[in-house]
Short mmCIF file of N, CA and C in Angstrom, two decimals:
data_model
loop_
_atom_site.label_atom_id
_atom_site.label_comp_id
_atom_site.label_asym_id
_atom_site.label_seq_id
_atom_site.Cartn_x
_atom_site.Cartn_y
_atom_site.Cartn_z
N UNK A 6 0.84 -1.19 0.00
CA UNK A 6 0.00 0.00 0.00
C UNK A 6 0.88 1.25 0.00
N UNK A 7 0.80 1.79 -1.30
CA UNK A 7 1.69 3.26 -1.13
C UNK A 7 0.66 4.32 -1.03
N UNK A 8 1.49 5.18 -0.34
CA UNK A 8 1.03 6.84 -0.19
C UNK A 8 0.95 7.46 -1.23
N UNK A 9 0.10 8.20 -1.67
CA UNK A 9 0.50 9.03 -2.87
C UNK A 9 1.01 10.30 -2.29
N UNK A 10 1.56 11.11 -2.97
CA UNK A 10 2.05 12.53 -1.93
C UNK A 10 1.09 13.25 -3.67
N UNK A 11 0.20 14.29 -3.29
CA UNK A 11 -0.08 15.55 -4.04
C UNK A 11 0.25 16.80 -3.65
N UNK A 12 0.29 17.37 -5.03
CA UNK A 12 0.25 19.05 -4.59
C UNK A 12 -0.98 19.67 -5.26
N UNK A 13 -1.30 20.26 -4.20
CA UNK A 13 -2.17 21.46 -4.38
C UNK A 13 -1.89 22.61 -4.55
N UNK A 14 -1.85 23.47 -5.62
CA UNK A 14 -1.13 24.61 -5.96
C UNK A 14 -2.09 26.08 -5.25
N UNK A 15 -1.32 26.66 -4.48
CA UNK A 15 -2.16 27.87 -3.99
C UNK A 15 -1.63 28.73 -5.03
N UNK A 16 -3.29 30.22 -5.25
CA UNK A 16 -2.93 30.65 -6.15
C UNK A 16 -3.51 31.91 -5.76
N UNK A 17 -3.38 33.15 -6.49
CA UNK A 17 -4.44 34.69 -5.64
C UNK A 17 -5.80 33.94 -5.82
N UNK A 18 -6.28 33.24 -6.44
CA UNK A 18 -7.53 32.83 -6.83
C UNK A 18 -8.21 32.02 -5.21
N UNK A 19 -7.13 31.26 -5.10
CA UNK A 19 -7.55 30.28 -3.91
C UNK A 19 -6.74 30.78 -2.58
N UNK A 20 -6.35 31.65 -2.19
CA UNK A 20 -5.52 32.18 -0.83
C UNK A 20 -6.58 32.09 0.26
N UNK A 21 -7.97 32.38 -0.34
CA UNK A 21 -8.73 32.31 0.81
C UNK A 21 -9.48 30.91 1.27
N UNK A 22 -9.17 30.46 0.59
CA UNK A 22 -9.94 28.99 0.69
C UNK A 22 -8.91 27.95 1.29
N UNK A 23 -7.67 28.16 0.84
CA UNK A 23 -6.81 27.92 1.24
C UNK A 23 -6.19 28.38 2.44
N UNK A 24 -6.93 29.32 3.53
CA UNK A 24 -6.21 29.63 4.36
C UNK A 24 -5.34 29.10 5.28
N UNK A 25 -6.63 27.51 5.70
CA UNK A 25 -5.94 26.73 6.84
C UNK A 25 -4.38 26.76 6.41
N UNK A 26 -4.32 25.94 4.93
CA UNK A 26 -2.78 25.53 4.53
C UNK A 26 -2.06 26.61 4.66
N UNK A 27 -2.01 27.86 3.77
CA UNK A 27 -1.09 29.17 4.49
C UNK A 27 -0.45 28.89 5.83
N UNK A 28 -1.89 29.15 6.76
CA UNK A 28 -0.78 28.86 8.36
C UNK A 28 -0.10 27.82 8.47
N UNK A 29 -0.75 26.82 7.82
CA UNK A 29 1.02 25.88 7.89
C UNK A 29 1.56 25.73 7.17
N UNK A 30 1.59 26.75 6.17
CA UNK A 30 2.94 26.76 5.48
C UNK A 30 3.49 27.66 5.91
N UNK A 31 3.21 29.03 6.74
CA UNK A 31 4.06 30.10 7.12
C UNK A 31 4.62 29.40 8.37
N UNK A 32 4.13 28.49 9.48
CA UNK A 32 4.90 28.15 10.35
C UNK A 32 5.76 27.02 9.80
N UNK A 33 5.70 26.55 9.05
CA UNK A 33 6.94 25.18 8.70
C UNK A 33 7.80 25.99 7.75
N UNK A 34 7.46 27.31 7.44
CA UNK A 34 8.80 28.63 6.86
C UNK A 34 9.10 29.21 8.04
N UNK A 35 9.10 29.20 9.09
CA UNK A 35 9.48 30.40 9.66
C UNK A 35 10.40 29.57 10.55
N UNK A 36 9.62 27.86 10.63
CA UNK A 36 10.75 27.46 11.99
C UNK A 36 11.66 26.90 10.65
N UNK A 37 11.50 26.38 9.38
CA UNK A 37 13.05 25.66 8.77
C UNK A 37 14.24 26.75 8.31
N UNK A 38 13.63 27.89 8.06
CA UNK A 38 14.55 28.61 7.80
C UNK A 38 14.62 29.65 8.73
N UNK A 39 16.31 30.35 9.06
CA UNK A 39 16.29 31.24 9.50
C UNK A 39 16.02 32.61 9.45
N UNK A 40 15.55 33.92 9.56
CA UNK A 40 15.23 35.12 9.37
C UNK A 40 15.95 35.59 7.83
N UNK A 41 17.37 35.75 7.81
CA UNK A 41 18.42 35.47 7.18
C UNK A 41 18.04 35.01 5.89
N UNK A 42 17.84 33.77 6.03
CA UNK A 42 17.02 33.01 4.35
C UNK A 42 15.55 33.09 4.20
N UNK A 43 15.29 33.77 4.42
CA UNK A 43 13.87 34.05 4.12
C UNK A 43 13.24 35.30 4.09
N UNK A 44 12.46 35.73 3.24
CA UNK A 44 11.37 36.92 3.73
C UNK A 44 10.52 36.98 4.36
N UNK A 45 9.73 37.94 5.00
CA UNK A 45 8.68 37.82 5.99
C UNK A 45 7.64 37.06 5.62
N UNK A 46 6.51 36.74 5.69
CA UNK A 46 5.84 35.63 5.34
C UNK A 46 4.99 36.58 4.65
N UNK A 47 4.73 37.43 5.20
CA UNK A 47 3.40 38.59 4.29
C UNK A 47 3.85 38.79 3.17
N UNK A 48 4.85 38.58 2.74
CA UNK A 48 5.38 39.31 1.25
C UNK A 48 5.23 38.01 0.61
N UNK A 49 5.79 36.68 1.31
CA UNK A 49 5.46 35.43 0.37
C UNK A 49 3.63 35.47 -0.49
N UNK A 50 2.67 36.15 0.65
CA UNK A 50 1.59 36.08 0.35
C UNK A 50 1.25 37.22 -0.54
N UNK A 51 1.83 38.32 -0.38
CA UNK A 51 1.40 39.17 -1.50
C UNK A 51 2.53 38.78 -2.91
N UNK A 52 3.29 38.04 -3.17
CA UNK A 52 4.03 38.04 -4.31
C UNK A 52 3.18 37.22 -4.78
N UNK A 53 2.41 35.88 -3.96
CA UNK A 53 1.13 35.25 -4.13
C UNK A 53 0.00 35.78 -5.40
N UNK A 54 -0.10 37.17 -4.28
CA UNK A 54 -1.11 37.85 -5.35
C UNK A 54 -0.55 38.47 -6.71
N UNK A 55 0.51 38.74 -6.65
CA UNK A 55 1.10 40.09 -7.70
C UNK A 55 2.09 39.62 -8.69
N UNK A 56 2.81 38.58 -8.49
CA UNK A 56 3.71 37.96 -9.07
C UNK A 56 3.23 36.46 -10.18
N UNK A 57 2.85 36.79 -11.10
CA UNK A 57 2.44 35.57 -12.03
C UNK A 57 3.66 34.48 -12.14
N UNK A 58 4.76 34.72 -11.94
CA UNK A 58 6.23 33.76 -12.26
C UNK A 58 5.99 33.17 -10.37
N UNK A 59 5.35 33.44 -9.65
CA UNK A 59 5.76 33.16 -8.47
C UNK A 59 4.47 32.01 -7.97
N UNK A 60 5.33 30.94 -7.34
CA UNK A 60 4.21 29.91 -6.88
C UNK A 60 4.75 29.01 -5.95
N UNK A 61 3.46 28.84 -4.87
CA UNK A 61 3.61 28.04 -3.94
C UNK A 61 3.02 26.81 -4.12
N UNK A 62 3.13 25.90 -3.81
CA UNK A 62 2.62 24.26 -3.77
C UNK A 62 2.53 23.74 -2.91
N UNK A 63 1.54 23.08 -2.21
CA UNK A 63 1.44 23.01 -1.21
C UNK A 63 1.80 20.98 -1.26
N UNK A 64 2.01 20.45 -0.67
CA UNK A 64 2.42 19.13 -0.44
C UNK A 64 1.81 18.23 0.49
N UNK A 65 0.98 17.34 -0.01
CA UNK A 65 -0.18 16.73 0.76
C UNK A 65 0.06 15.21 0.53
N UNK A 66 -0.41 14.55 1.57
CA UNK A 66 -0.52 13.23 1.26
C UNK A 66 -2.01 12.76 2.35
N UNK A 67 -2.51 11.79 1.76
CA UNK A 67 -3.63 11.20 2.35
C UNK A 67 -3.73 11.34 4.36
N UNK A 68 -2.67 11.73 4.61
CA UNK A 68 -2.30 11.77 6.00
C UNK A 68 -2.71 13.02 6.65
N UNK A 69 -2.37 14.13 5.18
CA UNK A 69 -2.83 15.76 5.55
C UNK A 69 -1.47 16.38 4.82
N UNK A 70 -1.50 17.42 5.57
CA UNK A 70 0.07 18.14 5.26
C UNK A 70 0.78 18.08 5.26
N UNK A 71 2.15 17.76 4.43
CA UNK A 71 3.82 17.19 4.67
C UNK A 71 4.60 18.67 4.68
N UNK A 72 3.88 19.34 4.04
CA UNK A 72 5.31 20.58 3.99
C UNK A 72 4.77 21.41 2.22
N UNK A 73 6.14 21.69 1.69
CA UNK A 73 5.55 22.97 0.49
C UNK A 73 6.68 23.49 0.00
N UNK A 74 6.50 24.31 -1.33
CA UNK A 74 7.87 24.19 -2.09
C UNK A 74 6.90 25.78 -2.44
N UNK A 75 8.50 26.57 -2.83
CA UNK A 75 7.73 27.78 -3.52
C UNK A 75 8.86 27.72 -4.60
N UNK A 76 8.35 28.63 -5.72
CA UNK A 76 9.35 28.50 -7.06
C UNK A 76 9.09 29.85 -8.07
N UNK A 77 10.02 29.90 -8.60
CA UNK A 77 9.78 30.68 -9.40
C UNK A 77 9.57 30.34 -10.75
N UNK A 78 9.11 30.70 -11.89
CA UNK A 78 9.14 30.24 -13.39
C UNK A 78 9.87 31.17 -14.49
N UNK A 79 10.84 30.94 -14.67
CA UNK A 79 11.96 31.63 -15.39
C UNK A 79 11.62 31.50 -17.14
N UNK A 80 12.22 32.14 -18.17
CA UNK A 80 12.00 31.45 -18.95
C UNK A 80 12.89 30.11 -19.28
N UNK A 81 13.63 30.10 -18.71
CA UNK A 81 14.52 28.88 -19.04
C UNK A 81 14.61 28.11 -17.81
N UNK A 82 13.92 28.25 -16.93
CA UNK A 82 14.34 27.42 -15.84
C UNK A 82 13.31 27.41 -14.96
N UNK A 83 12.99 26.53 -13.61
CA UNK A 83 12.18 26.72 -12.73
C UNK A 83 13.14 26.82 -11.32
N UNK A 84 13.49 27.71 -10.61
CA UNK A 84 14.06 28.06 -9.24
C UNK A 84 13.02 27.94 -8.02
N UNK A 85 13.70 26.89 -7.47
CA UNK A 85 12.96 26.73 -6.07
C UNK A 85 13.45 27.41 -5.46
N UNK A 86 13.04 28.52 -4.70
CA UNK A 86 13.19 29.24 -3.56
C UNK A 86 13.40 28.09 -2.27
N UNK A 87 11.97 27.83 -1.31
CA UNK A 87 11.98 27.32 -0.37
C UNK A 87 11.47 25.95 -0.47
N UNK A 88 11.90 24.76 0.34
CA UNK A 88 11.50 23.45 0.15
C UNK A 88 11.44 23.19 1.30
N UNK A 89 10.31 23.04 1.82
CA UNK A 89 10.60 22.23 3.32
C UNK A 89 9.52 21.48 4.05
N UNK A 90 9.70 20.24 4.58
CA UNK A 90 8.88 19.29 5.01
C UNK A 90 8.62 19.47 6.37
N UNK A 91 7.36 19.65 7.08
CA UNK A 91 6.38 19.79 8.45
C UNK A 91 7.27 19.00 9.35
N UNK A 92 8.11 19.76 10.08
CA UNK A 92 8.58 19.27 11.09
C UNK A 92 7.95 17.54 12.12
N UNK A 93 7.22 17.91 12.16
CA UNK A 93 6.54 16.19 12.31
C UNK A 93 6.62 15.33 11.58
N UNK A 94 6.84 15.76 9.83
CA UNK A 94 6.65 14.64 9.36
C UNK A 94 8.23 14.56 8.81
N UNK A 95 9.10 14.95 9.14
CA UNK A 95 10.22 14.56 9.00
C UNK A 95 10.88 12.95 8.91
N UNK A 96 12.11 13.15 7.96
CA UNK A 96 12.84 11.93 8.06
C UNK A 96 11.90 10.57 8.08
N UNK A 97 10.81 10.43 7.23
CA UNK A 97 10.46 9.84 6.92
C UNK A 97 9.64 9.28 5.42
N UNK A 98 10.75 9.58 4.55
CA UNK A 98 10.53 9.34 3.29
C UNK A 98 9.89 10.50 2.42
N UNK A 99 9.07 11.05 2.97
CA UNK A 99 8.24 12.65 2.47
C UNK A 99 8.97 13.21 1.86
N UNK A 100 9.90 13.73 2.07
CA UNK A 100 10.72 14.66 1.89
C UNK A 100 10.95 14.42 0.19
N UNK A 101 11.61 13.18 -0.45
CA UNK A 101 11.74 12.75 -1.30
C UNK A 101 10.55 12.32 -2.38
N UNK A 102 9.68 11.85 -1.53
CA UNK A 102 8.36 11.39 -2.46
C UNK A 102 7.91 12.77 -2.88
N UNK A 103 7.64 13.66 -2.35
CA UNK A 103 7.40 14.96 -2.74
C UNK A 103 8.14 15.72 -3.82
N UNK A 104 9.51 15.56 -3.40
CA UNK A 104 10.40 15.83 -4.50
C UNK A 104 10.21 15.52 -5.90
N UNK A 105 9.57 13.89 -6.00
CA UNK A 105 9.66 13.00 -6.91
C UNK A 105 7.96 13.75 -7.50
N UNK A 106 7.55 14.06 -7.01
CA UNK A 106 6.03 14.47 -7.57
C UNK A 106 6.47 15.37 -7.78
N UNK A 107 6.92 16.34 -7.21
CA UNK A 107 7.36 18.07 -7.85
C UNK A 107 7.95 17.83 -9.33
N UNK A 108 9.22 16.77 -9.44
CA UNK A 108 9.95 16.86 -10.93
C UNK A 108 9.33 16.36 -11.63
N UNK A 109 8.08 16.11 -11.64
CA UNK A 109 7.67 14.43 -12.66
C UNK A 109 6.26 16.23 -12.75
N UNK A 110 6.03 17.01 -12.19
CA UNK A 110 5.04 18.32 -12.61
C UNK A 110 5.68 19.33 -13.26
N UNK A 111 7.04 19.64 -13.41
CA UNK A 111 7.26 20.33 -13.94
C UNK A 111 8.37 19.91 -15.01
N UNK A 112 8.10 20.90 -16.30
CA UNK A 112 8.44 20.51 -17.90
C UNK A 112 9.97 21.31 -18.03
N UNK A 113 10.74 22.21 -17.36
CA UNK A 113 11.88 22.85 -17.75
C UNK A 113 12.52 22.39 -16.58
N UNK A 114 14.21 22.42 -17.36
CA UNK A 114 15.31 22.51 -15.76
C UNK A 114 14.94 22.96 -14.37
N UNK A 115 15.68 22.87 -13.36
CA UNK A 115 15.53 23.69 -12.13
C UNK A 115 16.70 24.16 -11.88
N UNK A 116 16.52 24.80 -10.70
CA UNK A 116 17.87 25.70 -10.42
C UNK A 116 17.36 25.67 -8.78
N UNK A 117 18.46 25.26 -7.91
CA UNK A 117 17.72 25.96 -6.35
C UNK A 117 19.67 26.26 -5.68
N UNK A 118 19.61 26.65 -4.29
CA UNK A 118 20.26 27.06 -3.54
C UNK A 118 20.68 26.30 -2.63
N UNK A 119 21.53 25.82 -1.78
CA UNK A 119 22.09 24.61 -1.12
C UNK A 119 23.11 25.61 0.03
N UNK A 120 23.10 25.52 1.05
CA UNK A 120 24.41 25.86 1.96
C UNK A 120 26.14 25.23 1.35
N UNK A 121 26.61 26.11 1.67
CA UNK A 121 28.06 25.14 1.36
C UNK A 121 28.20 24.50 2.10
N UNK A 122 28.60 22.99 1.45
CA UNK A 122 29.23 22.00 2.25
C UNK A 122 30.03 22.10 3.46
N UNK A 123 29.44 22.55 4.51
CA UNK A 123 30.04 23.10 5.63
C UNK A 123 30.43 21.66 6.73
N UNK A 124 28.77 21.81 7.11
CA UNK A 124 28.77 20.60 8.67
C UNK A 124 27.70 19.26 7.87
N UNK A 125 27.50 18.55 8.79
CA UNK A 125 26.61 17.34 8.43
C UNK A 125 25.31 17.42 7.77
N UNK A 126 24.72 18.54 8.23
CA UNK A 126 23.46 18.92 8.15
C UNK A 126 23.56 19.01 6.38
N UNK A 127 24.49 19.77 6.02
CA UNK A 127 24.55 20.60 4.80
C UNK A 127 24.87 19.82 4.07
N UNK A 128 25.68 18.72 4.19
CA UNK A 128 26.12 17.37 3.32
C UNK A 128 24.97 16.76 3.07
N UNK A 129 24.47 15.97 4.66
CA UNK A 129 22.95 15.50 3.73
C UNK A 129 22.39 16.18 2.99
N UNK A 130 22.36 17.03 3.10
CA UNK A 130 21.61 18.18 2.42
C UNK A 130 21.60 17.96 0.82
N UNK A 131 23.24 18.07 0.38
CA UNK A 131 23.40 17.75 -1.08
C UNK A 131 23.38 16.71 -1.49
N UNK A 132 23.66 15.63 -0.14
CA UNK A 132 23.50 14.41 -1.13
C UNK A 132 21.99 14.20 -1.03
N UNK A 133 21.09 14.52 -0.31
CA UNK A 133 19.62 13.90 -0.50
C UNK A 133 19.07 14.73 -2.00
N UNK A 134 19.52 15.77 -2.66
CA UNK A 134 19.47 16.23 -4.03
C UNK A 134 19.83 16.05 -4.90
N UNK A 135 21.35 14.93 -4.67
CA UNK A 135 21.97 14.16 -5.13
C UNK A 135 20.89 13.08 -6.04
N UNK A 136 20.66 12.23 -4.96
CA UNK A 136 20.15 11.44 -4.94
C UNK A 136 18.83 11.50 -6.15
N UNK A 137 18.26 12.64 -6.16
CA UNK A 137 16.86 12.81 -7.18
C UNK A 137 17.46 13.47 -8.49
N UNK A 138 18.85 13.36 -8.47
CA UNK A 138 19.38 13.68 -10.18
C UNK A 138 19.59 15.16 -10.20
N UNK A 139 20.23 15.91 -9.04
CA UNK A 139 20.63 17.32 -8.80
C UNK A 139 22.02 17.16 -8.74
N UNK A 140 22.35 18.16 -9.99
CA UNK A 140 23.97 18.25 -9.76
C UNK A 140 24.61 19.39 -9.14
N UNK A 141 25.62 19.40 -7.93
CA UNK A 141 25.93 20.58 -7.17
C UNK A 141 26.78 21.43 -8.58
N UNK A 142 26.73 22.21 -7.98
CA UNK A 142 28.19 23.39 -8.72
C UNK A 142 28.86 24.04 -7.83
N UNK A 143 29.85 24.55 -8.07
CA UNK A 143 30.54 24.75 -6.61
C UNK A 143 30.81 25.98 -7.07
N UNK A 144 30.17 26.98 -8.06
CA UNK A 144 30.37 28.53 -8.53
C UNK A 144 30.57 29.15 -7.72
N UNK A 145 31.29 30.16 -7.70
CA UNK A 145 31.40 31.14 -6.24
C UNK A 145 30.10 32.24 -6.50
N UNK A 146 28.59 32.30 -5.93
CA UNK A 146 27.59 32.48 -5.46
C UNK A 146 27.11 33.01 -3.98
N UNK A 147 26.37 34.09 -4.29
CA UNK A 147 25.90 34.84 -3.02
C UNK A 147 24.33 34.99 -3.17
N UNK A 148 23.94 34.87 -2.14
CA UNK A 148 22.38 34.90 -1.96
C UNK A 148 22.01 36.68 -1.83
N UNK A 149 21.22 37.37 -2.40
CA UNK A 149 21.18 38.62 -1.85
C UNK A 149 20.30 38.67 -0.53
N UNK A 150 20.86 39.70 0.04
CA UNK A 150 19.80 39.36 1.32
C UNK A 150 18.69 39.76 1.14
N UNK A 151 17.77 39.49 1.87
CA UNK A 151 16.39 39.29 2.01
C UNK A 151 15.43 40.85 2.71
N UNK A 152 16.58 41.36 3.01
CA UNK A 152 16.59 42.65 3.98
C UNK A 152 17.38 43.36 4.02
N UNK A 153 17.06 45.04 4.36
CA UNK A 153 17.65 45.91 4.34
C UNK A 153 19.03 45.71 5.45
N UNK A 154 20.27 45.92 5.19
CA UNK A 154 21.37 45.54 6.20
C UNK A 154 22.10 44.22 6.24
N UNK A 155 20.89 43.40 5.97
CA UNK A 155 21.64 41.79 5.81
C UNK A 155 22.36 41.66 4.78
N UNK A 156 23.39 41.09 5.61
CA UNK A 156 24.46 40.06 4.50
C UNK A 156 23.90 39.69 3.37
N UNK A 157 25.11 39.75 2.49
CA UNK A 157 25.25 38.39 1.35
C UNK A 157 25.68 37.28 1.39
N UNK A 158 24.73 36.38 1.22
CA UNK A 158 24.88 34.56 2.20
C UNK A 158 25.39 34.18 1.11
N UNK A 159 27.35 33.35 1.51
CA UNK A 159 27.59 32.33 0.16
C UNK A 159 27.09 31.34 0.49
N UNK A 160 26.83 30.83 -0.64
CA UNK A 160 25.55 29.76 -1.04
C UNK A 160 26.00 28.90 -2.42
N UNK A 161 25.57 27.63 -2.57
CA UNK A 161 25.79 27.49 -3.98
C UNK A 161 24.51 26.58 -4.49
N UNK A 162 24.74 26.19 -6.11
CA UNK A 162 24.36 26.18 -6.77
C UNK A 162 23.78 24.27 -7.14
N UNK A 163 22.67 23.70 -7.12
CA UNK A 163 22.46 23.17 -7.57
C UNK A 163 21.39 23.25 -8.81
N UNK A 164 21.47 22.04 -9.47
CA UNK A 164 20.86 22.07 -10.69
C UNK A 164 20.01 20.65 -11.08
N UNK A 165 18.85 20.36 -11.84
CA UNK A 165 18.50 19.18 -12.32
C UNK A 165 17.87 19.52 -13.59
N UNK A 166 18.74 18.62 -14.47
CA UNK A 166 18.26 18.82 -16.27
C UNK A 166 19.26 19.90 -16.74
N UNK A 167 19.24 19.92 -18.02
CA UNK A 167 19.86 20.72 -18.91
C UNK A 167 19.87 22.40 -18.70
N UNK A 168 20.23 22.97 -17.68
CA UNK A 168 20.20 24.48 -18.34
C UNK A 168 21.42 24.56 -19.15
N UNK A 169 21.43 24.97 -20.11
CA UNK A 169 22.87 25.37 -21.02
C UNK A 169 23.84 26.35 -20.58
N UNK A 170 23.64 27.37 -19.88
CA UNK A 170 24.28 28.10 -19.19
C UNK A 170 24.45 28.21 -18.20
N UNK A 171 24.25 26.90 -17.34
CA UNK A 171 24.89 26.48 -15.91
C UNK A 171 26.43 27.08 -14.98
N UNK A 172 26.87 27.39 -16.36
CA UNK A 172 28.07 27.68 -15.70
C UNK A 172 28.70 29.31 -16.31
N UNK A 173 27.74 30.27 -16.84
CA UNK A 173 27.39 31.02 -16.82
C UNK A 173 27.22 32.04 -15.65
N UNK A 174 27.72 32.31 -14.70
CA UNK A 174 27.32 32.32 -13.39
C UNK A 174 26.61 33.70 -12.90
N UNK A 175 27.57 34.58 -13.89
CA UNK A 175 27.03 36.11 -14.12
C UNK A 175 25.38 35.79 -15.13
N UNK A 176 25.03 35.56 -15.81
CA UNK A 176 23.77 35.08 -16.46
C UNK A 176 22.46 34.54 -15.40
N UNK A 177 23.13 33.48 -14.58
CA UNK A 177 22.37 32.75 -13.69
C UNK A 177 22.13 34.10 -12.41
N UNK A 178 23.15 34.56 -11.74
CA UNK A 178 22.71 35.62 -11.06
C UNK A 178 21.84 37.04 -11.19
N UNK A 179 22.26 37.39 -12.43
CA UNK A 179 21.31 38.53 -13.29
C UNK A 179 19.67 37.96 -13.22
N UNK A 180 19.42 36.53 -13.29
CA UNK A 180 17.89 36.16 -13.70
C UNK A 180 17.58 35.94 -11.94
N UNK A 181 18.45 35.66 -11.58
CA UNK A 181 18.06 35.37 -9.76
C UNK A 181 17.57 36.51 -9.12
N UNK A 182 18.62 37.41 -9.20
CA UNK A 182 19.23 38.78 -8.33
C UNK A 182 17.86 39.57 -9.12
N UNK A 183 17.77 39.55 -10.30
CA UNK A 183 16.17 40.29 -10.52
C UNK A 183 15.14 40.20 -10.34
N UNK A 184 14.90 38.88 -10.78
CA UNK A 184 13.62 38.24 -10.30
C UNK A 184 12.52 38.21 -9.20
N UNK A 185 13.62 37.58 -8.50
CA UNK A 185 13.63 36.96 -7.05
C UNK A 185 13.78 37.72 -5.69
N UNK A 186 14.98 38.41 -6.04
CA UNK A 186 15.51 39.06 -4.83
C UNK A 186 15.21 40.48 -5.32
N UNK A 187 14.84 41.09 -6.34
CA UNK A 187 14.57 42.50 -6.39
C UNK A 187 16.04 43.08 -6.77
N UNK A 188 17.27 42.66 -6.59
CA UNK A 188 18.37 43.22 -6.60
C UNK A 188 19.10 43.28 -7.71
N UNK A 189 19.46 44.21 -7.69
CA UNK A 189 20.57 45.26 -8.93
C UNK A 189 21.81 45.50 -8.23
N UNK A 190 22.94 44.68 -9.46
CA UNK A 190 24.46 45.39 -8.62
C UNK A 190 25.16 46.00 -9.51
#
């Protein structure tokens, strides 16, 4: 007997119907990531409304809620912003089955963000992306911050599927740094 894992895509159309899920998707963003990697949660919801390239997914399985992926839609690429599985339902296969439903929904490359291979945490980290056919890059990459004053987080680069200009790095940051982060250097 397998689980199926779905996504339900929140959209400005459905924010209100969708509310329950919002609150748990703003609390399983606020405790996986730190202040630092993330924006406030109100702006996730108004880019919701205002941003057509911008989308959240929400990640469900017959059980209820596992967690939620947000992304952007590039023309050449799809960038996951945030990925993260409901603290409860952790380390128990989710994480991946979800994954595996996210790539098998969407039709172009991806592009997402990874900590550098620092401590343990951050290793699993790449190899569990590893594992679903994500190749690291080790480009020298900065996250813009998220906020007025904050740092620029080095960060690097994974990938799954063909972008052609992977290693492009000035190209890949220009579509990030605009997009995404609002930022001009």
């Amino acid at each position: 007997h397998v689980m199926k894992t779905s996504i339900v895509s929140v959209c400005k159309y459905s924010l209100a119907d969708n509310a329950h899920l919002i609150q748990k998707v703003e609390s399983t963003y606020n405790a996986a990531f730190p202040p630092v990697e993330r924006r406030d949660f109100s702006l996730v919801v108004d880019l919701l409304s205002s941003n057509s390239r911008f989308f959240l997914d929400v990640l469900m399985d017959p059980v209820g809620y596992i967690g939620f992926i947000t992304y952007w839609d590039s023309e050449s690429f799809i960038y996951i912003e945030h990925f993260a599985i409901d603290e409860k339902r952790r380390n128990s296969g989710l994480g991946g089955k979800a994954l595996h439903t996210f790539l098998q929904k969407v039709d172009k490359p991806i592009l997402l963000e990874v900590e550098p291979p620092v401590d343990k945490e951050q290793i699993r980290r790449i190899a569990f992306y590893n594992r679903y056919g994500f190749e690291y890059h080790s480009l020298p990459y900065k996250q813009p911050p998220y906020r007025m004053g904050d740092p620029m987080l080095p960060m690097c680069l994974m990938s799954f599927g063909d972008i052609p200009f992977i290693n492009d790095i000035q190209k890949i940051k220009t579509i990030l740094y605009q997009n995404v982060y609002n930022w001009y250097e």
